[in-house]
Amino acid sequence: MHTCELHRHFEAGLTPEAIARLAQRHRVTEARTRAGTVIAGVDPQDPDSICQYYAAVAEGLSAPDGAARFIDSFGLPLSVMRSLDDLESAVFDQLIACAADGSVHTELRGSPYTYREHVDASIDEIAAALVLGVQRAWDERGVSGTFILAFSRQKGLPGCDPNLPAGQAGPVADLAARLHRSDRPVGLDIAGFPERPFPPGAFADALRPARDAGVPITIHAGEQGRPPVFADAPPGFIVDAIERLGARRIGHGTSLAGSRDARAFVRERGVAVECCPVSTACMGFVPIAQHPLPLFLAEGLSVSLSTDDPLMVGSPSVAHSFTAIAGPLGLDDAALLTLTRNGIETAFVTDERRRWLRARLEEGLAPRTA
Ligand SMILES: [Zn+2]
């Protein structure tokens, strides 16, 4: 099964085995929440114990306190990456693992400020290590990837982060502008909770330098609402992300289901949608069987398929996610091929790499003649 994954949060994509190895390296003996509270009964050096913990996390994500549980559950993978070398190696290893699961190209994303909570380095050094991991995967193994720098929307604006009075948005956008090169793209994303009251339009000024530098931008928008009106993340947020931030892709975009006009706008602008139905269902926003992915495909939107947060939502790969959604959504192999092609056509890569990816996919599809 050939896939192309554009929306995968790096620290949430570490395998239990990778977390355990890092925990052993740094002699981490207690699992902690993001806020530092010890999680009883979890051995961070035992993959089975980690698996059991995340299975329990997944079951609780749709509860009323699901967002808090979700944020807490990032504490473990973040706490075991302690050095620039850890970050670089974990990016490298994850891209190789995704390729082994069928992904012809994988885009990882994450916030340098978040990693700095456990790595004693500047955000420039952290971003350079992440991008170096991507570069090594290509140079040493021929595995294609891109890194997308992100920041948390709730800490993005001045006054929102007590540790950073200026907010995270401006510095991360400046960093992306410095690091991005036309021959080695680095992307930019706004992630985090909640979408309201931190809509895309609030970040227009902060993202301007990245936009002017040609940094490819994707924005989490239209994720955190529930049908039929998607009040917590209305379709207008998606239109704003495109018009005011220059987004080329939208993370999730589920609330487009609530507006034919917004879908037409997205299609006319050639903006792509990174759908992650397993995650969306696990978070309690839209059940898999009601996810609008088939509607988007039928209307000709450029939709790709991703996992989002593999550890937390119990779906380690796009192939696994497709298997989970194919039945409920009535998707066949032709739909998977469209999703993969859409991913390749809207990946943040050079034209040369895109030609290579197209050839790779066609090669994989060629009938065996031997
Ligand atoms: Zn996401």
mmCIF file of C-alpha atoms and ligand atoms in Angstrom:
data_model
loop_
_atom_site.group_PDB
_atom_site.id
_atom_site.type_symbol
_atom_site.label_atom_id
_atom_site.label_comp_id
_atom_site.label_asym_id
_atom_site.label_seq_id
_atom_site.Cartn_x
_atom_site.Cartn_y
_atom_site.Cartn_z
ATOM 1 C CA MET A 1 0.000 0.000 0.000
ATOM 2 C CA HIS A 2 1.590 3.304 -1.119
ATOM 3 C CA THR A 3 0.780 6.336 0.981
ATOM 4 C CA CYS A 4 1.983 9.926 1.395
ATOM 5 C CA GLU A 5 1.695 11.485 4.830
ATOM 6 C CA LEU A 6 1.644 15.275 5.175
ATOM 7 C CA HIS A 7 0.239 15.734 8.691
ATOM 8 C CA ARG A 8 2.124 13.912 11.436
ATOM 9 C CA HIS A 9 3.191 15.503 14.720
ATOM 10 C CA PHE A 10 6.786 14.451 15.297
ATOM 11 C CA GLU A 11 6.784 13.743 19.041
ATOM 12 C CA ALA A 12 3.392 12.020 18.733
ATOM 13 C CA GLY A 13 4.836 9.789 16.020
ATOM 14 C CA LEU A 14 7.579 8.232 18.133
ATOM 15 C CA THR A 15 6.995 4.516 18.561
ATOM 16 C CA PRO A 16 6.755 3.019 22.077
ATOM 17 C CA GLU A 17 10.032 1.227 21.299
ATOM 18 C CA ALA A 18 11.753 4.514 20.392
ATOM 19 C CA ILE A 19 10.468 6.161 23.581
ATOM 20 C CA ALA A 20 11.688 3.229 25.681
ATOM 21 C CA ARG A 21 15.144 3.326 24.055
ATOM 22 C CA LEU A 22 15.481 7.063 24.722
ATOM 23 C CA ALA A 23 14.215 6.615 28.293
ATOM 24 C CA GLN A 24 16.872 3.948 28.880
ATOM 25 C CA ARG A 25 19.572 6.172 27.391
ATOM 26 C CA HIS A 26 18.693 9.025 29.734
ATOM 27 C CA ARG A 27 17.711 6.817 32.682
ATOM 28 C CA VAL A 28 14.196 8.236 32.768
ATOM 29 C CA THR A 29 12.320 6.060 35.253
ATOM 30 C CA GLU A 30 9.040 7.951 35.650
ATOM 31 C CA ALA A 31 6.502 8.971 33.025
ATOM 32 C CA ARG A 32 5.174 12.473 33.548
ATOM 33 C CA THR A 33 2.414 14.630 32.093
ATOM 34 C CA ARG A 34 3.245 17.769 30.158
ATOM 35 C CA ALA A 35 2.819 19.700 33.415
ATOM 36 C CA GLY A 36 5.264 17.385 35.209
ATOM 37 C CA THR A 37 2.887 15.230 37.254
ATOM 38 C CA VAL A 38 4.022 11.600 37.631
ATOM 39 C CA ILE A 39 1.779 9.126 35.772
ATOM 40 C CA ALA A 40 1.374 6.174 38.119
ATOM 41 C CA GLY A 41 1.910 2.674 36.790
ATOM 42 C CA VAL A 42 3.726 3.591 33.558
ATOM 43 C CA ASP A 43 7.303 2.392 33.006
ATOM 44 C CA PRO A 44 8.868 4.680 30.369
ATOM 45 C CA GLN A 45 11.530 2.043 29.619
ATOM 46 C CA ASP A 46 8.994 -0.686 28.793
ATOM 47 C CA PRO A 47 7.284 -0.539 25.361
ATOM 48 C CA ASP A 48 4.377 -2.709 26.557
ATOM 49 C CA SER A 49 3.703 -0.397 29.485
ATOM 50 C CA ILE A 50 3.807 2.602 27.119
ATOM 51 C CA CYS A 51 1.370 0.862 24.739
ATOM 52 C CA GLN A 52 -1.066 0.208 27.578
ATOM 53 C CA TYR A 53 -0.834 3.840 28.701
ATOM 54 C CA TYR A 54 -1.628 5.218 25.232
ATOM 55 C CA ALA A 55 -4.464 2.744 24.708
ATOM 56 C CA ALA A 56 -6.027 4.175 27.867
ATOM 57 C CA VAL A 57 -5.331 7.720 26.665
ATOM 58 C CA ALA A 58 -7.087 7.023 23.335
ATOM 59 C CA GLU A 59 -10.171 5.753 25.143
ATOM 60 C CA GLY A 60 -10.463 8.960 27.146
ATOM 61 C CA LEU A 61 -9.872 11.571 24.440
ATOM 62 C CA SER A 62 -13.551 12.039 23.622
ATOM 63 C CA ALA A 63 -14.436 12.649 27.300
ATOM 64 C CA PRO A 64 -15.266 16.218 28.419
ATOM 65 C CA ASP A 65 -11.683 16.651 29.659
ATOM 66 C CA GLY A 66 -10.262 15.049 26.521
ATOM 67 C CA ALA A 67 -8.263 18.112 25.429
ATOM 68 C CA ALA A 68 -6.459 18.205 28.788
ATOM 69 C CA ARG A 69 -5.757 14.444 28.636
ATOM 70 C CA PHE A 70 -4.450 14.885 25.105
ATOM 71 C CA ILE A 71 -2.037 17.663 26.070
ATOM 72 C CA ASP A 72 -0.912 15.706 29.169
ATOM 73 C CA SER A 73 -0.081 12.674 27.041
ATOM 74 C CA PHE A 74 2.604 14.564 25.097
ATOM 75 C CA GLY A 75 4.655 14.726 28.289
ATOM 76 C CA LEU A 76 6.206 11.266 27.900
ATOM 77 C CA PRO A 77 7.709 11.493 24.379
ATOM 78 C CA LEU A 78 8.846 15.063 25.000
ATOM 79 C CA SER A 79 10.562 14.143 28.279
ATOM 80 C CA VAL A 80 12.865 11.524 26.711
ATOM 81 C CA MET A 81 14.308 13.722 23.938
ATOM 82 C CA ARG A 82 17.040 15.539 25.837
ATOM 83 C CA SER A 83 19.619 16.586 23.237
ATOM 84 C CA LEU A 84 19.958 17.910 19.701
ATOM 85 C CA ASP A 85 21.259 14.483 18.712
ATOM 86 C CA ASP A 86 18.108 12.852 20.126
ATOM 87 C CA LEU A 87 15.935 15.150 18.002
ATOM 88 C CA GLU A 88 17.932 14.585 14.831
ATOM 89 C CA SER A 89 18.083 10.802 15.292
ATOM 90 C CA ALA A 90 14.392 10.546 16.177
ATOM 91 C CA VAL A 91 13.421 12.455 13.012
ATOM 92 C CA PHE A 92 15.693 10.198 10.948
ATOM 93 C CA ASP A 93 14.353 7.010 12.549
ATOM 94 C CA GLN A 94 10.730 8.063 12.213
ATOM 95 C CA LEU A 95 11.043 8.890 8.516
ATOM 96 C CA ILE A 96 12.684 5.507 7.890
ATOM 97 C CA ALA A 97 9.910 3.750 9.838
ATOM 98 C CA CYS A 98 7.182 5.610 7.912
ATOM 99 C CA ALA A 99 8.823 4.641 4.620
ATOM 100 C CA ALA A 100 8.887 1.007 5.756
ATOM 101 C CA ASP A 101 5.126 1.307 6.361
ATOM 102 C CA GLY A 102 4.584 2.437 2.752
ATOM 103 C CA SER A 103 4.851 6.238 2.901
ATOM 104 C CA VAL A 104 6.708 7.512 -0.168
ATOM 105 C CA HIS A 105 7.078 10.943 1.446
ATOM 106 C CA THR A 106 6.433 11.999 5.040
ATOM 107 C CA GLU A 107 6.165 15.480 6.527
ATOM 108 C CA LEU A 108 6.795 15.785 10.266
ATOM 109 C CA ARG A 109 5.834 18.866 12.217
ATOM 110 C CA GLY A 110 6.562 20.271 15.639
ATOM 111 C CA SER A 111 7.299 23.306 17.755
ATOM 112 C CA PRO A 112 10.917 24.178 18.570
ATOM 113 C CA TYR A 113 9.704 25.938 21.718
ATOM 114 C CA THR A 114 8.063 22.717 22.875
ATOM 115 C CA TYR A 115 11.269 20.693 22.386
ATOM 116 C CA ARG A 116 13.240 23.366 24.207
ATOM 117 C CA GLU A 117 11.394 22.417 27.399
ATOM 118 C CA HIS A 118 13.759 19.418 27.628
ATOM 119 C CA VAL A 119 16.653 20.334 25.317
ATOM 120 C CA ASP A 120 19.106 22.993 26.430
ATOM 121 C CA ALA A 121 19.541 24.790 23.096
ATOM 122 C CA SER A 122 18.215 27.743 21.113
ATOM 123 C CA ILE A 123 15.191 27.353 18.831
ATOM 124 C CA ASP A 124 17.567 27.913 15.879
ATOM 125 C CA GLU A 125 19.761 24.986 16.966
ATOM 126 C CA ILE A 126 16.708 22.802 17.563
ATOM 127 C CA ALA A 127 15.196 23.576 14.156
ATOM 128 C CA ALA A 128 18.551 22.914 12.476
ATOM 129 C CA ALA A 129 18.744 19.487 14.157
ATOM 130 C CA LEU A 130 15.229 18.586 13.012
ATOM 131 C CA VAL A 131 15.970 19.616 9.432
ATOM 132 C CA LEU A 132 19.286 17.740 9.533
ATOM 133 C CA GLY A 133 17.410 14.555 10.453
ATOM 134 C CA VAL A 134 15.271 15.005 7.340
ATOM 135 C CA GLN A 135 18.340 15.654 5.192
ATOM 136 C CA ARG A 136 20.159 12.574 6.493
ATOM 137 C CA ALA A 137 17.166 10.320 5.745
ATOM 138 C CA TRP A 138 17.364 11.450 2.123
ATOM 139 C CA ASP A 139 21.166 11.417 1.800
ATOM 140 C CA GLU A 140 21.755 8.090 3.530
ATOM 141 C CA ARG A 141 18.609 6.091 2.743
ATOM 142 C CA GLY A 142 16.828 7.855 -0.126
ATOM 143 C CA VAL A 143 13.827 8.429 2.156
ATOM 144 C CA SER A 144 11.870 11.593 1.360
ATOM 145 C CA GLY A 145 10.635 13.977 4.040
ATOM 146 C CA THR A 146 10.111 17.610 5.010
ATOM 147 C CA PHE A 147 9.984 19.306 8.411
ATOM 148 C CA ILE A 148 7.257 21.836 9.210
ATOM 149 C CA LEU A 149 8.008 24.211 12.083
ATOM 150 C CA ALA A 150 4.964 24.900 14.243
ATOM 151 C CA PHE A 151 3.916 26.927 17.243
ATOM 152 C CA SER A 152 1.022 26.601 19.666
ATOM 153 C CA ARG A 153 -1.762 29.047 18.833
ATOM 154 C CA GLN A 154 -2.576 29.510 22.531
ATOM 155 C CA LYS A 155 1.007 30.686 23.118
ATOM 156 C CA GLY A 156 1.436 32.475 19.825
ATOM 157 C CA LEU A 157 0.444 36.044 20.560
ATOM 158 C CA PRO A 158 2.139 38.651 22.794
ATOM 159 C CA GLY A 159 1.197 38.149 26.432
ATOM 160 C CA CYS A 160 -0.057 34.561 25.991
ATOM 161 C CA ASP A 161 3.123 32.746 27.060
ATOM 162 C CA PRO A 162 4.487 33.764 30.484
ATOM 163 C CA ASN A 163 7.950 32.518 29.451
ATOM 164 C CA LEU A 164 7.991 34.458 26.204
ATOM 165 C CA PRO A 165 6.279 37.867 26.418
ATOM 166 C CA ALA A 166 6.488 38.443 22.640
ATOM 167 C CA GLY A 167 4.676 35.158 21.941
ATOM 168 C CA GLN A 168 5.851 32.201 19.857
ATOM 169 C CA ALA A 169 4.338 33.132 16.485
ATOM 170 C CA GLY A 170 6.755 35.888 15.472
ATOM 171 C CA PRO A 171 9.994 34.081 16.407
ATOM 172 C CA VAL A 172 8.917 30.794 14.765
ATOM 173 C CA ALA A 173 7.787 32.583 11.595
ATOM 174 C CA ASP A 174 11.131 34.445 11.478
ATOM 175 C CA LEU A 175 12.968 31.164 12.040
ATOM 176 C CA ALA A 176 11.087 29.469 9.207
ATOM 177 C CA ALA A 177 11.900 32.419 6.928
ATOM 178 C CA ARG A 178 15.625 32.024 7.721
ATOM 179 C CA LEU A 179 15.705 28.249 7.387
ATOM 180 C CA HIS A 180 13.532 27.761 4.309
ATOM 181 C CA ARG A 181 15.337 27.407 0.982
ATOM 182 C CA SER A 182 13.800 26.836 -2.419
ATOM 183 C CA ASP A 183 16.041 23.780 -2.862
ATOM 184 C CA ARG A 184 15.221 22.467 0.644
ATOM 185 C CA PRO A 185 11.775 23.621 1.771
ATOM 186 C CA VAL A 186 10.902 24.061 5.452
ATOM 187 C CA GLY A 187 7.212 24.580 6.226
ATOM 188 C CA LEU A 188 5.265 26.534 8.835
ATOM 189 C CA ASP A 189 2.130 25.546 10.776
ATOM 190 C CA ILE A 190 -0.140 26.847 13.521
ATOM 191 C CA ALA A 191 -1.163 24.033 15.875
ATOM 192 C CA GLY A 192 -2.630 23.827 19.385
ATOM 193 C CA PHE A 193 -5.895 24.283 21.263
ATOM 194 C CA PRO A 194 -8.375 25.913 21.109
ATOM 195 C CA GLU A 195 -9.074 27.340 17.651
ATOM 196 C CA ARG A 196 -11.488 29.798 19.200
ATOM 197 C CA PRO A 197 -10.406 32.347 20.507
ATOM 198 C CA PHE A 198 -7.144 32.025 18.539
ATOM 199 C CA PRO A 199 -8.359 31.991 14.905
ATOM 200 C CA PRO A 200 -5.937 32.097 11.950
ATOM 201 C CA GLY A 201 -6.560 35.772 11.207
ATOM 202 C CA ALA A 202 -5.044 36.775 14.565
ATOM 203 C CA PHE A 203 -1.625 35.680 13.285
ATOM 204 C CA ALA A 204 -1.593 37.516 9.955
ATOM 205 C CA ASP A 205 0.998 40.124 10.982
ATOM 206 C CA ALA A 206 3.245 37.632 12.784
ATOM 207 C CA LEU A 207 3.383 35.261 9.809
ATOM 208 C CA ARG A 208 4.085 37.988 7.261
ATOM 209 C CA PRO A 209 7.917 37.482 7.153
ATOM 210 C CA ALA A 210 7.521 33.750 6.474
ATOM 211 C CA ARG A 211 4.912 34.376 3.813
ATOM 212 C CA ASP A 212 7.129 36.981 2.137
ATOM 213 C CA ALA A 213 10.076 34.559 2.188
ATOM 214 C CA GLY A 214 8.045 31.940 0.317
ATOM 215 C CA VAL A 215 7.760 29.525 3.238
ATOM 216 C CA PRO A 216 5.033 26.981 2.418
ATOM 217 C CA ILE A 217 2.291 27.348 5.021
ATOM 218 C CA THR A 218 -0.260 24.874 6.348
ATOM 219 C CA ILE A 219 -2.674 25.812 9.125
ATOM 220 C CA HIS A 220 -4.668 23.681 11.548
ATOM 221 C CA ALA A 221 -8.165 25.028 10.908
ATOM 222 C CA GLY A 222 -11.694 23.695 11.031
ATOM 223 C CA GLU A 223 -10.634 20.763 13.219
ATOM 224 C CA GLN A 224 -12.164 21.403 16.612
ATOM 225 C CA GLY A 225 -15.849 21.787 15.698
ATOM 226 C CA ARG A 226 -18.721 19.357 15.706
ATOM 227 C CA PRO A 227 -21.432 18.991 13.073
ATOM 228 C CA PRO A 228 -23.750 20.372 11.933
ATOM 229 C CA VAL A 229 -22.575 23.966 12.565
ATOM 230 C CA PHE A 230 -18.957 23.443 13.722
ATOM 231 C CA ALA A 231 -19.276 26.446 16.040
ATOM 232 C CA ASP A 232 -15.892 25.963 17.728
ATOM 233 C CA ALA A 233 -14.027 25.983 14.398
ATOM 234 C CA PRO A 234 -16.286 27.399 11.685
ATOM 235 C CA PRO A 235 -15.522 27.207 7.947
ATOM 236 C CA GLY A 236 -14.733 30.933 8.015
ATOM 237 C CA PHE A 237 -11.504 30.121 9.913
ATOM 238 C CA ILE A 238 -10.381 28.080 6.903
ATOM 239 C CA VAL A 239 -11.187 30.885 4.474
ATOM 240 C CA ASP A 240 -9.232 33.267 6.728
ATOM 241 C CA ALA A 241 -6.218 30.928 6.837
ATOM 242 C CA ILE A 242 -6.111 31.008 3.043
ATOM 243 C CA GLU A 243 -6.893 34.689 2.474
ATOM 244 C CA ARG A 244 -5.008 36.270 5.360
ATOM 245 C CA LEU A 245 -2.138 33.806 5.945
ATOM 246 C CA GLY A 246 -1.621 32.441 2.440
ATOM 247 C CA ALA A 247 -2.107 28.833 3.552
ATOM 248 C CA ARG A 248 -1.450 26.324 0.775
ATOM 249 C CA ARG A 249 -2.829 23.486 2.851
ATOM 250 C CA ILE A 250 -5.332 23.161 5.701
ATOM 251 C CA GLY A 251 -4.842 20.754 8.587
ATOM 252 C CA HIS A 252 -8.052 18.725 9.045
ATOM 253 C CA GLY A 253 -10.533 21.217 7.532
ATOM 254 C CA THR A 254 -13.390 19.022 8.725
ATOM 255 C CA SER A 255 -15.759 21.963 9.163
ATOM 256 C CA LEU A 256 -15.748 22.517 5.392
ATOM 257 C CA ALA A 257 -18.536 19.942 5.569
ATOM 258 C CA GLY A 258 -20.719 22.778 6.861
ATOM 259 C CA SER A 259 -20.261 25.183 3.949
ATOM 260 C CA ARG A 260 -20.579 24.517 0.233
ATOM 261 C CA ASP A 261 -19.279 28.052 -0.433
ATOM 262 C CA ALA A 262 -16.137 27.460 1.638
ATOM 263 C CA ARG A 263 -15.488 24.174 -0.181
ATOM 264 C CA ALA A 264 -15.840 25.932 -3.532
ATOM 265 C CA PHE A 265 -13.389 28.606 -2.348
ATOM 266 C CA VAL A 266 -10.844 26.018 -1.235
ATOM 267 C CA ARG A 267 -11.133 24.170 -4.535
ATOM 268 C CA GLU A 268 -10.853 27.339 -6.651
ATOM 269 C CA ARG A 269 -7.741 28.437 -4.771
ATOM 270 C CA GLY A 270 -6.162 25.009 -5.241
ATOM 271 C CA VAL A 271 -5.688 24.632 -1.495
ATOM 272 C CA ALA A 272 -5.227 21.104 -0.191
ATOM 273 C CA VAL A 273 -6.858 19.480 2.843
ATOM 274 C CA GLU A 274 -4.934 17.144 5.150
ATOM 275 C CA CYS A 275 -7.652 14.838 6.505
ATOM 276 C CA CYS A 276 -7.011 12.679 9.565
ATOM 277 C CA PRO A 277 -10.348 10.891 10.172
ATOM 278 C CA VAL A 278 -9.060 8.451 12.820
ATOM 279 C CA SER A 279 -7.748 11.347 14.898
ATOM 280 C CA THR A 280 -10.873 13.447 14.348
ATOM 281 C CA ALA A 281 -13.050 10.583 15.571
ATOM 282 C CA CYS A 282 -10.782 9.686 18.485
ATOM 283 C CA MET A 283 -10.866 13.306 19.679
ATOM 284 C CA GLY A 284 -14.658 13.163 19.681
ATOM 285 C CA PHE A 285 -15.263 15.752 16.938
ATOM 286 C CA VAL A 286 -16.738 13.663 14.083
ATOM 287 C CA PRO A 287 -17.284 9.860 14.025
ATOM 288 C CA ILE A 288 -15.374 8.050 11.266
ATOM 289 C CA ALA A 289 -18.558 7.061 9.413
ATOM 290 C CA GLN A 290 -19.627 10.730 9.267
ATOM 291 C CA HIS A 291 -16.271 12.168 8.194
ATOM 292 C CA PRO A 292 -16.630 14.345 5.075
ATOM 293 C CA LEU A 293 -13.574 12.912 3.280
ATOM 294 C CA PRO A 294 -15.728 11.127 0.637
ATOM 295 C CA LEU A 295 -17.668 14.366 0.044
ATOM 296 C CA PHE A 296 -14.415 16.297 -0.392
ATOM 297 C CA LEU A 297 -13.127 13.700 -2.881
ATOM 298 C CA ALA A 298 -16.410 13.709 -4.813
ATOM 299 C CA GLU A 299 -16.279 17.501 -5.127
ATOM 300 C CA GLY A 300 -12.715 17.425 -6.417
ATOM 301 C CA LEU A 301 -10.903 18.867 -3.400
ATOM 302 C CA SER A 302 -7.256 17.919 -3.114
ATOM 303 C CA VAL A 303 -7.507 15.683 -0.055
ATOM 304 C CA SER A 304 -4.688 13.608 1.411
ATOM 305 C CA LEU A 305 -4.762 11.166 4.330
ATOM 306 C CA SER A 306 -2.665 11.372 7.504
ATOM 307 C CA THR A 307 -2.544 10.017 11.045
ATOM 308 C CA ASP A 308 -2.023 13.306 12.973
ATOM 309 C CA ASP A 309 -0.949 11.903 16.378
ATOM 310 C CA PRO A 310 -0.169 8.199 15.927
ATOM 311 C CA LEU A 311 0.586 7.417 19.591
ATOM 312 C CA MET A 312 -2.467 9.132 21.040
ATOM 313 C CA VAL A 313 -5.037 7.970 18.500
ATOM 314 C CA GLY A 314 -3.759 4.404 18.120
ATOM 315 C CA SER A 315 -2.990 4.564 14.399
ATOM 316 C CA PRO A 316 0.734 4.204 13.689
ATOM 317 C CA SER A 317 0.634 4.671 9.918
ATOM 318 C CA VAL A 318 -1.480 5.976 7.049
ATOM 319 C CA ALA A 319 -1.859 2.384 5.848
ATOM 320 C CA HIS A 320 -3.343 1.509 9.255
ATOM 321 C CA SER A 321 -5.641 4.557 9.133
ATOM 322 C CA PHE A 322 -6.838 3.711 5.633
ATOM 323 C CA THR A 323 -7.698 0.178 6.706
ATOM 324 C CA ALA A 324 -9.707 1.610 9.617
ATOM 325 C CA ILE A 325 -11.701 4.083 7.504
ATOM 326 C CA ALA A 326 -12.092 2.276 4.161
ATOM 327 C CA GLY A 327 -15.115 0.225 5.222
ATOM 328 C CA PRO A 328 -17.080 2.907 7.109
ATOM 329 C CA LEU A 329 -16.442 5.511 4.387
ATOM 330 C CA GLY A 330 -16.787 3.199 1.384
ATOM 331 C CA LEU A 331 -13.270 3.872 0.056
ATOM 332 C CA ASP A 332 -11.601 1.522 -2.396
ATOM 333 C CA ASP A 333 -8.041 1.175 -3.726
ATOM 334 C CA ALA A 334 -8.703 3.849 -6.354
ATOM 335 C CA ALA A 335 -9.578 6.304 -3.563
ATOM 336 C CA LEU A 336 -6.342 5.453 -1.759
ATOM 337 C CA LEU A 337 -4.392 6.090 -4.946
ATOM 338 C CA THR A 338 -6.086 9.492 -5.292
ATOM 339 C CA LEU A 339 -5.252 10.349 -1.675
ATOM 340 C CA THR A 340 -1.608 9.376 -2.237
ATOM 341 C CA ARG A 341 -1.372 11.291 -5.516
ATOM 342 C CA ASN A 342 -2.926 14.348 -3.875
ATOM 343 C CA GLY A 343 -0.344 14.099 -1.113
ATOM 344 C CA ILE A 344 2.505 14.037 -3.608
ATOM 345 C CA GLU A 345 1.075 16.950 -5.623
ATOM 346 C CA THR A 346 0.684 19.145 -2.525
ATOM 347 C CA ALA A 347 3.786 18.100 -0.580
ATOM 348 C CA PHE A 348 6.173 20.867 0.461
ATOM 349 C CA VAL A 349 8.995 19.709 -1.831
ATOM 350 C CA THR A 350 10.997 20.955 -4.799
ATOM 351 C CA ASP A 351 9.702 20.351 -8.332
ATOM 352 C CA GLU A 352 12.548 17.878 -8.823
ATOM 353 C CA ARG A 353 11.546 15.866 -5.742
ATOM 354 C CA ARG A 354 7.901 15.910 -6.812
ATOM 355 C CA ARG A 355 8.864 14.392 -10.182
ATOM 356 C CA TRP A 356 10.869 11.744 -8.317
ATOM 357 C CA LEU A 357 7.885 10.981 -6.070
ATOM 358 C CA ARG A 358 5.512 10.677 -9.023
ATOM 359 C CA ALA A 359 7.917 8.271 -10.699
ATOM 360 C CA ARG A 360 8.262 6.317 -7.457
ATOM 361 C CA LEU A 361 4.499 5.906 -7.196
ATOM 362 C CA GLU A 362 4.082 4.878 -10.818
ATOM 363 C CA GLU A 363 6.943 2.399 -10.473
ATOM 364 C CA GLY A 364 5.223 0.849 -7.492
ATOM 365 C CA LEU A 365 2.023 0.504 -9.468
ATOM 366 C CA ALA A 366 3.590 -1.052 -12.554
ATOM 367 C CA PRO A 367 2.550 -4.656 -13.114
ATOM 368 C CA ARG A 368 5.227 -7.215 -12.402
ATOM 369 C CA THR A 369 6.598 -8.616 -15.647
ATOM 370 C CA ALA A 370 9.100 -11.074 -14.232
HETATM 371 ZN ZN ZN B 1 -2.484 18.054 13.836
#
